[in-house]
Short mmCIF file of C-alpha atoms and ligand atoms in Angstrom, two decimals:
data_model
loop_
_atom_site.label_atom_id
_atom_site.label_comp_id
_atom_site.label_asym_id
_atom_site.label_seq_id
_atom_site.Cartn_x
_atom_site.Cartn_y
_atom_site.Cartn_z
CA MET A 45 -64.26 86.95 74.34
CA ILE A 46 -67.75 85.61 74.25
CA THR A 47 -69.24 89.67 74.70
CA LYS A 48 -66.11 91.10 72.46
CA PHE A 49 -67.72 88.68 69.64
CA ILE A 50 -71.16 89.31 70.43
CA LYS A 51 -70.83 93.22 70.10
CA ARG A 52 -69.52 92.64 66.89
CA ILE A 53 -72.08 90.48 65.88
CA LEU A 54 -74.25 93.37 66.73
CA ARG A 55 -72.67 96.53 64.66
CA ARG A 56 -72.53 94.04 61.66
CA ASP A 57 -76.47 94.94 61.63
CA PRO A 58 -77.69 97.52 59.73
CA MET A 59 -78.08 100.14 61.64
CA VAL A 60 -80.83 102.08 59.56
CA LYS A 61 -81.80 104.70 61.69
CA HIS A 62 -78.46 106.06 63.24
CA THR A 63 -76.69 108.86 62.41
CA GLN A 64 -75.33 109.77 66.09
CA ALA A 65 -71.98 110.01 65.98
CA ASN A 66 -70.38 107.84 68.15
CA ASN A 67 -67.16 110.01 70.46
CA THR A 68 -66.95 111.23 67.40
CA GLY A 69 -68.40 115.15 68.21
CA ALA A 70 -70.65 116.83 66.05
CA PRO A 71 -69.94 118.09 62.43
CA LYS A 72 -70.07 121.29 61.23
CA ARG A 73 -73.08 122.44 59.08
CA ILE A 74 -71.57 124.91 56.30
CA PRO A 75 -73.88 126.58 54.08
CA LYS A 76 -73.77 127.29 50.40
CA LYS A 77 -72.34 130.64 50.92
CA ALA A 78 -69.60 129.20 53.08
CA HIS A 79 -68.72 126.40 50.68
CA ARG A 80 -69.05 128.08 46.88
CA ILE A 81 -69.99 124.51 45.45
CA ASP A 82 -71.01 125.63 41.71
CA PRO A 83 -74.89 123.22 41.45
CA HIS A 84 -73.44 122.81 38.05
CA LEU A 85 -70.45 120.64 38.74
CA LEU A 86 -72.49 118.16 39.96
CA SER A 87 -73.49 114.93 38.32
CA LYS A 88 -77.17 114.85 37.61
CA ASN A 89 -77.28 111.19 38.38
CA ALA A 90 -75.71 111.19 41.59
CA VAL A 91 -78.64 114.03 42.83
CA LYS A 92 -80.66 111.72 41.40
CA VAL A 93 -79.81 108.47 43.62
CA THR A 94 -79.32 110.98 46.60
CA HIS A 95 -82.74 112.12 46.25
CA THR A 96 -84.03 109.19 45.74
CA LEU A 97 -83.03 108.02 48.85
CA GLN A 98 -83.85 111.20 50.54
CA GLN A 99 -87.43 110.71 49.04
CA ALA A 100 -87.74 106.79 50.97
CA GLY A 101 -86.80 108.35 54.56
CA TYR A 102 -82.47 107.70 54.81
CA GLU A 103 -79.51 110.20 54.83
CA ALA A 104 -77.92 110.55 51.58
CA PHE A 105 -74.57 112.56 51.12
CA ILE A 106 -72.47 112.80 48.18
CA VAL A 107 -69.03 112.23 49.78
CA GLY A 108 -65.31 111.67 49.48
CA GLY A 109 -63.52 113.00 46.63
CA ALA A 110 -66.31 114.85 44.87
CA VAL A 111 -66.71 116.91 47.44
CA ARG A 112 -63.01 117.53 48.05
CA ASP A 113 -63.23 118.32 44.20
CA LEU A 114 -66.37 120.56 43.89
CA ALA A 115 -65.23 122.33 46.67
CA LEU A 116 -61.85 122.92 44.29
CA GLY A 117 -64.11 124.11 41.60
CA ILE A 118 -62.89 120.85 39.39
CA SER A 119 -65.29 118.98 37.86
CA PRO A 120 -64.97 115.51 39.46
CA LYS A 121 -64.18 112.63 37.88
CA ASP A 122 -66.82 110.46 39.41
CA PHE A 123 -69.79 110.40 42.48
CA ASP A 124 -69.37 108.82 45.85
CA VAL A 125 -72.75 108.32 47.70
CA ALA A 126 -72.75 107.15 51.34
CA THR A 127 -75.70 106.37 52.63
CA ASN A 128 -77.87 105.27 56.41
CA ALA A 129 -79.09 102.69 53.85
CA THR A 130 -78.38 99.03 53.82
CA PRO A 131 -76.67 97.18 50.69
CA ASP A 132 -79.55 95.64 49.91
CA GLN A 133 -82.18 99.02 51.07
CA VAL A 134 -80.67 101.09 48.46
CA GLN A 135 -81.00 98.46 45.42
CA ARG A 136 -84.66 98.03 45.59
CA LEU A 137 -84.90 101.59 45.55
CA PHE A 138 -83.01 101.35 41.48
CA ARG A 139 -83.61 98.93 38.88
CA LYS A 140 -80.40 98.98 37.47
CA ALA A 141 -78.42 98.28 40.48
CA ARG A 142 -75.96 96.34 41.42
CA LEU A 143 -74.18 94.34 44.70
CA ILE A 144 -70.64 94.54 44.63
CA GLY A 145 -68.34 92.53 47.01
CA ARG A 146 -68.27 89.66 49.26
CA ARG A 147 -67.76 90.73 53.10
CA PHE A 148 -68.54 94.49 53.06
CA GLN A 149 -71.26 95.47 49.88
CA ILE A 150 -71.73 98.71 47.81
CA VAL A 151 -74.13 99.11 45.53
CA HIS A 152 -73.23 100.37 41.77
CA VAL A 153 -75.96 102.34 40.49
CA THR A 154 -75.92 102.12 36.45
CA PHE A 155 -77.14 104.91 33.91
CA PHE A 156 -77.34 104.94 30.30
CA GLY A 157 -77.12 108.22 29.32
CA LYS A 158 -75.87 109.52 25.82
CA GLY A 159 -72.33 109.31 26.65
CA HIS A 160 -70.78 106.38 28.36
CA PRO A 161 -72.96 104.76 31.49
CA GLU A 162 -72.61 106.20 34.92
CA ILE A 163 -72.34 104.42 37.75
CA ILE A 164 -73.05 105.86 40.84
CA GLU A 165 -71.23 104.28 43.68
CA VAL A 166 -73.72 104.50 46.56
CA SER A 167 -71.65 102.54 49.70
CA THR A 168 -73.55 102.54 53.40
CA PHE A 169 -71.65 104.54 56.39
CA ARG A 170 -69.64 102.22 57.75
CA ALA A 171 -67.35 102.58 60.91
CA LEU A 172 -63.74 102.22 62.03
CA LEU A 173 -62.28 98.97 63.45
CA ASP A 174 -60.33 99.21 66.71
CA ASN A 175 -57.06 97.36 66.78
CA ALA A 176 -58.23 93.60 68.21
CA GLY A 177 -59.28 90.72 66.84
CA ASP A 178 -58.84 89.40 63.90
CA HIS A 179 -59.09 91.82 61.35
CA VAL A 180 -55.24 93.90 62.02
CA ALA A 181 -52.17 91.55 61.23
CA GLU A 182 -48.97 92.83 63.25
CA SER A 183 -47.95 95.59 61.25
CA GLY A 184 -51.23 97.34 62.35
CA ARG A 185 -52.87 97.23 58.41
CA ILE A 186 -56.44 96.35 58.45
CA LEU A 187 -57.55 93.03 56.59
CA ARG A 188 -61.16 93.35 57.53
CA ASP A 189 -63.07 96.74 57.54
CA ASN A 190 -66.15 95.01 56.89
CA VAL A 191 -68.47 96.60 59.71
CA TRP A 192 -71.63 99.03 59.28
CA GLY A 193 -71.38 102.55 61.90
CA SER A 194 -72.54 106.22 61.85
CA GLN A 195 -71.83 108.90 59.48
CA GLY A 196 -69.44 110.27 62.09
CA GLU A 197 -67.95 106.69 62.20
CA ASP A 198 -67.91 106.61 58.74
CA ALA A 199 -66.11 110.38 58.55
CA ALA A 200 -63.05 109.06 61.21
CA ARG A 201 -62.18 105.84 58.65
CA ARG A 202 -61.38 108.21 56.43
CA ASP A 203 -58.08 109.23 55.21
CA PHE A 204 -57.64 113.11 54.59
CA THR A 205 -60.30 116.08 56.37
CA ILE A 206 -60.47 117.02 52.83
CA ASN A 207 -62.01 113.51 51.62
CA ALA A 208 -64.59 113.41 54.75
CA MET A 209 -66.59 115.88 53.52
CA TYR A 210 -70.38 115.03 53.19
CA TYR A 211 -72.98 116.76 51.09
CA ASP A 212 -76.27 117.07 51.19
CA PRO A 213 -77.08 118.31 47.08
CA SER A 214 -81.06 119.52 48.70
CA SER A 215 -79.81 121.52 51.47
CA GLU A 216 -76.54 122.67 49.43
CA THR A 217 -74.82 122.05 52.64
CA VAL A 218 -71.71 120.69 53.69
CA LEU A 219 -71.77 118.28 57.18
CA ASP A 220 -68.05 118.49 58.13
CA TYR A 221 -66.52 116.56 60.91
CA HIS A 222 -62.83 117.07 60.82
CA GLY A 223 -62.26 120.56 59.61
CA GLY A 224 -61.95 119.62 55.73
CA MET A 225 -63.18 122.61 54.78
CA ALA A 226 -60.46 124.89 56.69
CA ASP A 227 -57.86 122.43 55.79
CA MET A 228 -58.73 123.56 51.97
CA GLN A 229 -59.09 127.29 53.11
CA LYS A 230 -55.30 126.40 54.09
CA LYS A 231 -54.38 124.39 50.95
CA THR A 232 -52.97 121.44 53.39
CA LEU A 233 -53.50 118.00 53.42
CA ARG A 234 -53.88 116.57 57.09
CA MET A 235 -54.41 112.99 57.80
CA ILE A 236 -57.52 112.43 60.19
CA GLY A 237 -56.25 110.77 63.56
CA ASP A 238 -52.95 109.74 64.31
CA PRO A 239 -50.77 109.61 61.07
CA ALA A 240 -48.73 106.74 62.11
CA LYS A 241 -51.22 104.65 62.91
CA ARG A 242 -53.74 105.04 59.61
CA TYR A 243 -50.26 104.39 57.53
CA ARG A 244 -50.06 101.20 59.71
CA GLU A 245 -54.03 100.27 59.00
CA ASP A 246 -53.49 100.86 55.75
CA PRO A 247 -49.80 101.90 54.04
CA VAL A 248 -51.50 102.86 50.59
CA ARG A 249 -52.38 106.29 52.57
CA MET A 250 -48.67 107.00 52.48
CA LEU A 251 -48.39 106.87 47.95
CA ARG A 252 -53.20 108.57 48.37
CA ALA A 253 -50.49 111.14 50.42
CA VAL A 254 -47.95 112.21 47.26
CA ARG A 255 -51.65 112.36 45.33
CA PHE A 256 -53.64 114.02 46.34
CA ALA A 257 -50.67 116.69 47.70
CA ALA A 258 -50.01 117.01 43.79
CA LYS A 259 -53.44 116.74 42.27
CA THR A 260 -54.10 119.67 44.74
CA GLY A 261 -51.13 122.07 45.07
CA PHE A 262 -51.81 121.26 49.02
CA GLU A 263 -48.82 121.14 51.19
CA LEU A 264 -48.38 118.00 53.50
CA ASP A 265 -49.22 118.83 57.21
CA SER A 266 -46.00 118.20 58.87
CA ALA A 267 -47.18 115.72 61.23
CA THR A 268 -49.25 113.61 58.04
CA ARG A 269 -45.20 113.74 56.07
CA ALA A 270 -43.62 113.00 59.25
CA PRO A 271 -43.83 109.32 59.62
CA ILE A 272 -43.40 108.18 55.69
CA ALA A 273 -39.95 108.38 55.96
CA LYS A 274 -39.72 105.66 58.18
CA LEU A 275 -43.13 104.13 57.18
CA GLY A 276 -42.30 103.48 53.77
CA THR A 277 -41.21 99.89 53.83
CA LEU A 278 -44.40 98.90 54.73
CA LEU A 279 -45.81 98.88 51.17
CA ASN A 280 -43.92 95.98 50.70
CA ASP A 281 -46.21 94.26 52.46
CA VAL A 282 -49.05 95.69 50.47
CA PRO A 283 -50.30 92.81 47.48
CA SER A 284 -48.98 93.87 44.84
CA ALA A 285 -52.05 93.94 42.92
CA ARG A 286 -53.33 96.68 44.97
CA LEU A 287 -49.86 99.07 45.12
CA PHE A 288 -50.44 98.50 40.89
CA ASP A 289 -54.16 100.55 41.56
CA GLU A 290 -52.79 103.19 43.19
CA ILE A 291 -49.64 103.53 41.10
CA LEU A 292 -51.88 104.02 37.87
CA LYS A 293 -54.56 106.28 39.73
CA LEU A 294 -51.16 108.33 40.81
CA LEU A 295 -49.80 107.76 37.05
CA MET A 296 -53.69 108.79 35.33
CA SER A 297 -53.99 111.65 37.81
CA GLY A 298 -52.90 114.40 35.36
CA TYR A 299 -50.64 115.45 37.56
CA SER A 300 -48.17 112.25 37.04
CA TRP A 301 -44.90 113.87 37.06
CA SER A 302 -45.29 116.16 40.16
CA ALA A 303 -46.98 113.22 41.77
CA ILE A 304 -43.95 111.58 40.40
CA GLN A 305 -41.35 113.89 41.99
CA GLY A 306 -43.28 114.00 45.34
CA LEU A 307 -42.78 110.20 45.67
CA LYS A 308 -38.96 110.43 45.94
CA ASP A 309 -39.02 113.53 47.84
CA ALA A 310 -40.99 111.30 49.70
CA GLY A 311 -38.48 108.44 49.42
CA LEU A 312 -41.49 106.11 48.36
CA HIS A 313 -40.95 105.42 44.77
CA HIS A 314 -38.36 102.43 45.87
CA GLY A 315 -39.48 98.74 45.02
CA LEU A 316 -42.73 100.68 43.41
CA LEU A 317 -41.43 100.64 39.75
CA PRO A 318 -38.01 99.35 39.10
CA LEU A 319 -38.08 101.98 36.90
CA LEU A 320 -38.77 105.09 38.68
CA ASP A 321 -35.74 103.78 41.08
CA HIS A 322 -33.89 103.39 37.93
CA ILE A 323 -34.88 107.38 37.05
CA LEU A 324 -34.89 109.03 39.99
CA ASP A 325 -32.09 107.68 41.52
CA LYS A 326 -29.46 108.46 38.22
CA GLY A 327 -30.01 111.82 37.84
CA GLU A 328 -27.41 113.05 35.02
CA GLU A 329 -26.62 109.71 33.83
CA SER A 330 -29.79 108.85 32.86
CA LYS A 331 -30.51 111.85 31.13
CA GLY A 332 -32.02 111.15 27.81
CA ALA A 333 -34.55 108.53 29.37
CA ASN A 334 -35.57 111.22 32.19
CA ASN A 335 -36.21 113.43 29.26
CA PHE A 336 -38.23 110.59 27.51
CA VAL A 337 -40.26 109.89 30.31
CA LYS A 338 -41.05 113.21 31.35
CA LEU A 339 -42.14 113.97 27.88
CA ALA A 340 -44.45 111.12 27.64
CA LEU A 341 -46.23 111.86 31.26
CA ALA A 342 -46.02 115.57 30.43
CA ASN A 343 -48.52 114.40 27.09
CA THR A 344 -50.11 112.13 29.48
CA ASP A 345 -51.43 115.34 31.88
CA ASP A 346 -52.17 117.54 29.27
CA ARG A 347 -54.52 114.60 27.89
CA ILE A 348 -56.20 114.17 31.10
CA GLN A 349 -56.33 117.57 32.21
CA SER A 350 -58.21 118.17 28.75
CA GLY A 351 -60.70 115.09 29.15
CA LYS A 352 -58.72 113.18 26.80
CA SER A 353 -58.64 108.98 27.35
CA VAL A 354 -55.22 107.70 28.18
CA SER A 355 -54.66 103.98 27.86
CA ALA A 356 -52.46 102.53 30.57
CA GLY A 357 -50.82 100.23 28.23
CA PHE A 358 -49.66 102.81 26.54
CA LEU A 359 -48.32 105.11 29.38
CA PHE A 360 -46.25 101.88 30.29
CA ALA A 361 -44.97 101.38 27.11
CA THR A 362 -43.33 105.37 27.57
CA LEU A 363 -42.26 104.15 30.76
CA LEU A 364 -40.19 101.06 30.56
CA TRP A 365 -39.37 102.01 27.07
CA PRO A 366 -36.07 103.50 27.78
CA ASP A 367 -35.55 100.19 29.62
CA LEU A 368 -36.41 98.58 26.62
CA LEU A 369 -33.87 100.43 24.05
CA LYS A 370 -31.04 99.60 26.32
CA ASN A 371 -32.00 95.52 26.15
CA TRP A 372 -32.57 95.79 22.66
CA LYS A 373 -29.44 98.15 21.84
CA ALA A 374 -26.99 95.57 24.31
CA ASN A 375 -29.07 92.07 22.02
CA SER A 376 -28.54 93.84 18.40
CA ALA A 377 -24.59 94.70 19.71
CA LYS A 378 -24.12 90.75 20.68
CA GLY A 379 -24.93 90.29 17.55
CA MET A 380 -28.88 89.08 17.33
CA ALA A 381 -30.90 89.74 14.17
CA ASN A 382 -33.09 93.16 14.61
CA ILE A 383 -36.80 91.62 15.43
CA PRO A 384 -35.70 88.83 17.72
CA ALA A 385 -33.28 91.86 20.03
CA LEU A 386 -36.79 93.45 20.44
CA GLN A 387 -38.50 90.39 21.42
CA ASP A 388 -35.88 89.15 23.58
CA ALA A 389 -35.75 93.26 25.03
CA MET A 390 -39.68 93.43 25.41
CA ASP A 391 -39.19 89.37 27.62
CA ASP A 392 -36.33 91.14 29.56
CA THR A 393 -37.98 94.61 30.15
CA ILE A 394 -41.27 93.35 31.09
CA ALA A 395 -39.73 90.52 33.64
CA THR A 396 -37.69 93.01 35.12
CA GLN A 397 -40.28 95.03 36.11
CA SER A 398 -42.80 91.66 37.68
CA SER A 399 -40.05 91.17 39.84
CA GLY A 400 -41.69 94.80 41.41
CA MET A 401 -44.84 95.07 40.34
CA THR A 402 -46.86 92.64 38.32
CA ILE A 403 -47.78 94.61 35.20
CA GLN A 404 -51.52 92.97 34.40
CA ARG A 405 -51.10 90.94 31.05
CA ARG A 406 -54.40 92.70 29.52
CA PHE A 407 -51.87 96.22 29.77
CA GLU A 408 -48.74 93.89 28.63
CA SER A 409 -50.54 92.96 25.73
CA ASP A 410 -51.27 96.40 24.60
CA MET A 411 -47.51 97.42 25.94
CA ARG A 412 -45.76 94.53 23.31
CA GLU A 413 -48.10 96.05 20.28
CA ILE A 414 -47.08 99.87 20.66
CA TRP A 415 -43.05 98.42 21.26
CA SER A 416 -43.94 96.04 18.01
CA MET A 417 -44.64 98.36 15.87
CA GLN A 418 -41.46 101.01 16.16
CA PRO A 419 -39.55 99.56 13.73
CA ARG A 420 -41.93 99.11 10.89
CA PHE A 421 -42.67 103.07 10.70
CA GLU A 422 -39.15 102.98 9.50
CA ARG A 423 -40.07 100.78 6.89
CA ARG A 424 -41.87 103.75 4.14
CA VAL A 425 -41.39 101.45 1.32
CA GLY A 426 -43.78 98.41 -1.05
CA ARG A 427 -46.79 98.00 0.85
CA PHE A 428 -45.46 98.10 4.46
CA PRO A 429 -47.16 101.76 5.20
CA PHE A 430 -50.47 100.65 3.88
CA ARG A 431 -49.99 97.37 6.05
CA LEU A 432 -49.01 99.48 8.70
CA ILE A 433 -51.97 101.87 8.85
CA GLU A 434 -54.36 99.48 9.25
CA SER A 435 -52.99 97.77 12.42
CA PRO A 436 -55.55 97.84 15.05
CA ARG A 437 -53.85 100.00 16.90
CA PHE A 438 -51.82 102.22 14.70
CA ARG A 439 -53.25 105.27 16.05
CA ALA A 440 -51.11 104.10 19.67
CA GLY A 441 -48.38 103.03 17.97
CA TYR A 442 -47.92 106.51 15.62
CA ASP A 443 -48.23 108.84 18.55
CA PHE A 444 -45.53 106.95 20.64
CA MET A 445 -43.35 107.17 17.68
CA LEU A 446 -44.42 110.94 17.41
CA LEU A 447 -42.74 111.23 21.38
CA ARG A 448 -39.84 109.39 20.46
CA CYS A 449 -38.61 111.95 17.29
CA GLU A 450 -40.04 114.62 19.96
CA THR A 451 -37.49 113.22 22.07
CA GLY A 452 -34.69 113.19 18.89
CA GLU A 453 -34.34 109.56 19.83
CA LEU A 454 -35.72 109.30 15.98
CA ASN A 455 -35.52 111.69 13.08
CA PRO A 456 -38.59 113.95 13.54
CA GLU A 457 -38.73 113.48 9.63
CA ILE A 458 -40.21 110.45 9.33
CA GLY A 459 -42.79 111.89 11.97
CA GLN A 460 -43.62 114.75 9.50
CA TRP A 461 -43.78 111.79 7.05
CA TRP A 462 -45.87 109.43 8.24
CA THR A 463 -48.03 113.03 9.69
CA ASP A 464 -48.20 113.65 6.45
CA PHE A 465 -48.91 110.22 5.44
CA ILE A 466 -52.18 109.69 6.86
CA ALA A 467 -53.40 112.73 5.41
CA ALA A 468 -52.64 112.09 2.05
CA ASP A 469 -55.01 110.72 -0.35
CA PRO A 470 -53.37 108.17 -3.20
CA ALA A 471 -51.77 110.34 -5.64
CA ARG A 472 -49.83 111.97 -2.32
CA GLN A 473 -49.05 109.03 -0.66
CA ASP A 474 -47.33 107.62 -4.00
CA GLU A 475 -45.56 110.86 -4.49
CA LEU A 476 -45.04 110.17 -0.42
CA MET A 477 -43.07 106.52 -0.40
CA VAL A 478 -41.39 107.83 -3.65
CA SER A 479 -39.65 110.83 -1.62
CA ALA A 480 -39.06 107.94 0.86
CA LYS A 481 -37.29 106.24 -1.27
CA ASN A 482 -35.14 108.73 -2.09
CA GLU A 483 -34.21 109.58 1.04
CA SER A 484 -31.09 108.58 2.03
CA GLY A 485 -31.00 105.65 4.63
CA ASN A 486 -34.14 104.47 3.61
CA SER A 487 -33.62 101.61 1.64
CA PRO A 488 -35.69 99.81 -0.83
CA SER A 489 -35.37 96.36 -0.42
CA PRO A 490 -34.72 94.46 3.70
CA ALA A 491 -31.60 92.24 1.38
CA LYS A 492 -29.78 96.07 0.26
CA ARG A 493 -30.18 97.20 4.29
CA ARG A 494 -28.64 93.83 5.68
CA ARG A 495 -25.77 94.60 4.40
CA ARG A 496 -25.55 97.71 5.98
CA ARG A 497 -23.58 98.23 9.02
CA LYS A 498 -24.31 101.75 10.39
CA PRO A 499 -28.05 103.00 11.07
CA LYS A 500 -29.49 105.88 10.32
CA SER A 501 -31.43 105.91 13.67
CA ALA A 502 -30.95 105.32 17.44
CA VAL A 503 -33.07 102.16 16.71
CA PRO A 504 -31.27 99.30 15.21
CA PRO A 505 -31.78 99.06 11.28
CA GLU A 506 -34.39 96.73 10.77
CA SER A 507 -33.02 92.98 8.92
CA ALA A 508 -34.56 90.32 6.71
CA ALA A 509 -35.95 88.67 10.61
CA SER A 510 -38.69 91.23 9.93
P1 ATP B 3 -60.51 110.41 43.26
O1 ATP B 3 -60.39 111.52 42.73
O2 ATP B 3 -59.03 110.15 42.59
O3 ATP B 3 -61.12 109.28 43.28
P2 ATP B 3 -61.01 109.80 45.96
O4 ATP B 3 -60.70 110.56 47.21
O5 ATP B 3 -62.19 109.77 45.89
O6 ATP B 3 -60.20 110.57 44.74
P3 ATP B 3 -61.00 107.10 45.96
O7 ATP B 3 -59.69 106.02 46.02
O8 ATP B 3 -61.89 106.84 44.64
O9 ATP B 3 -60.67 108.04 46.28
O10 ATP B 3 -61.67 107.31 47.59
C1 ATP B 3 -63.13 107.96 48.10
C2 ATP B 3 -63.08 107.92 49.20
O11 ATP B 3 -62.52 106.78 50.15
C3 ATP B 3 -61.77 108.91 49.91
O12 ATP B 3 -62.01 110.19 49.46
C4 ATP B 3 -61.61 108.31 51.29
O13 ATP B 3 -62.67 109.23 51.51
C5 ATP B 3 -62.18 107.03 51.47
N1 ATP B 3 -60.94 106.09 50.95
C6 ATP B 3 -60.38 105.59 50.33
N2 ATP B 3 -59.35 105.05 49.96
C7 ATP B 3 -58.89 105.32 51.84
C8 ATP B 3 -57.95 104.63 52.05
N3 ATP B 3 -56.84 103.82 51.98
N4 ATP B 3 -57.88 104.18 53.54
C9 ATP B 3 -59.23 106.08 54.17
N5 ATP B 3 -59.73 106.11 53.03
C10 ATP B 3 -60.00 105.99 52.17
MG1 MG B 4 -62.67 108.59 43.74
#
């Protein structure tokens, strides 16, 4: 017991100069002509970081997802660096460097350029923990992961072989401990080590498997896929904030629709988002909802793939819209006035989702804003359109409304009217206001609307309560 404790303390010491792989074997050294990584795809700042560390006598590599993406010829969205320098030693070398985390510290080195600041995450080589001691839950899930180790150990604790390659920009060499490059060529996603054990250690790896398969188009190796069907329920034990982050990554991967199909195929969608259960299980029955969500996700994927930003609030607003619409209609059918019916439906929809996975507050308020704006797009009288345009989140609300037009839930002429209205000069805006007034179904005053029985659009009609 005491020796185990002493061993653990000793292992916590920074391993500044050791690079011998402990029982993990020597890496394969892959030269430029074999990996064909295009140096133009590298972040200059990441290269600066590895170079500065190397100049100071440390080892430093670009690592993880960035190497995978580079080898695929994709420009990585962020760059991680791994080194044998301790966090303190790293921090001393850079002007804008911040220590992050308590138990296992990493360093964020920030660079300010023309666009957004770029953060390069620098971590010290870390070891894989064995299954002994207080850091493993009964299920095998790792609770703490805080010992430094050799590069070989650092490679072994990573998830997939293609995520465990180290690239040295100075020599343009890739160090490959687990056959990642061969798997890249075979288009195979393979878990390092015993897959079942690795999923038990961290069930989120099952979601990562689905996400990377969707992103790379690779097949899951059969041994990597096999245990997922049985171990999926382990996701219930994962803290909901972590689950939420992972689902968000999946939805924002640029391949969200195929990732969601992947979740379904792997039987992993249950309980992640009640909405996914609803859509993926019901098939034909929820075709309309499915179409809306599919279109929204395709739209998000397009934006992400073409380098545009996507707000998570917008995305969740689209995913939950079919549910919200159902609740809203049900409330209206019970005789509730339109806007209270909508407010109540928003509360209900968000509460239902929270039973599975908490949607963070900051997204919740974005969602509410986008939703609340929707009935206002149908009020094209008086000062209403002018006021709506001035809302700080108008653009998001407008994009959302266009999606509704695209699926036919809202009359596409309304979408076109707004598109014209935004682009118009004041004289043309006046003409558009007149044309809207003359359109059937667009009554001039809320008082008249209240008397109308049947709404023209799928959305419950405006009422005096708005
Ligand atoms: P992305 O392009 O989505 O950022 P990524 O591979 O960089 O993909 P990150 O979550 O940024 O994913 O993690 C960086 C690296 O850390 C991974 O490539 C992998 O080597 C390792 N890693 C991350 N999460 C885990 C995990 N749950 N288990 C084991 N290794 C992990
Ligand atoms: Mg990453």
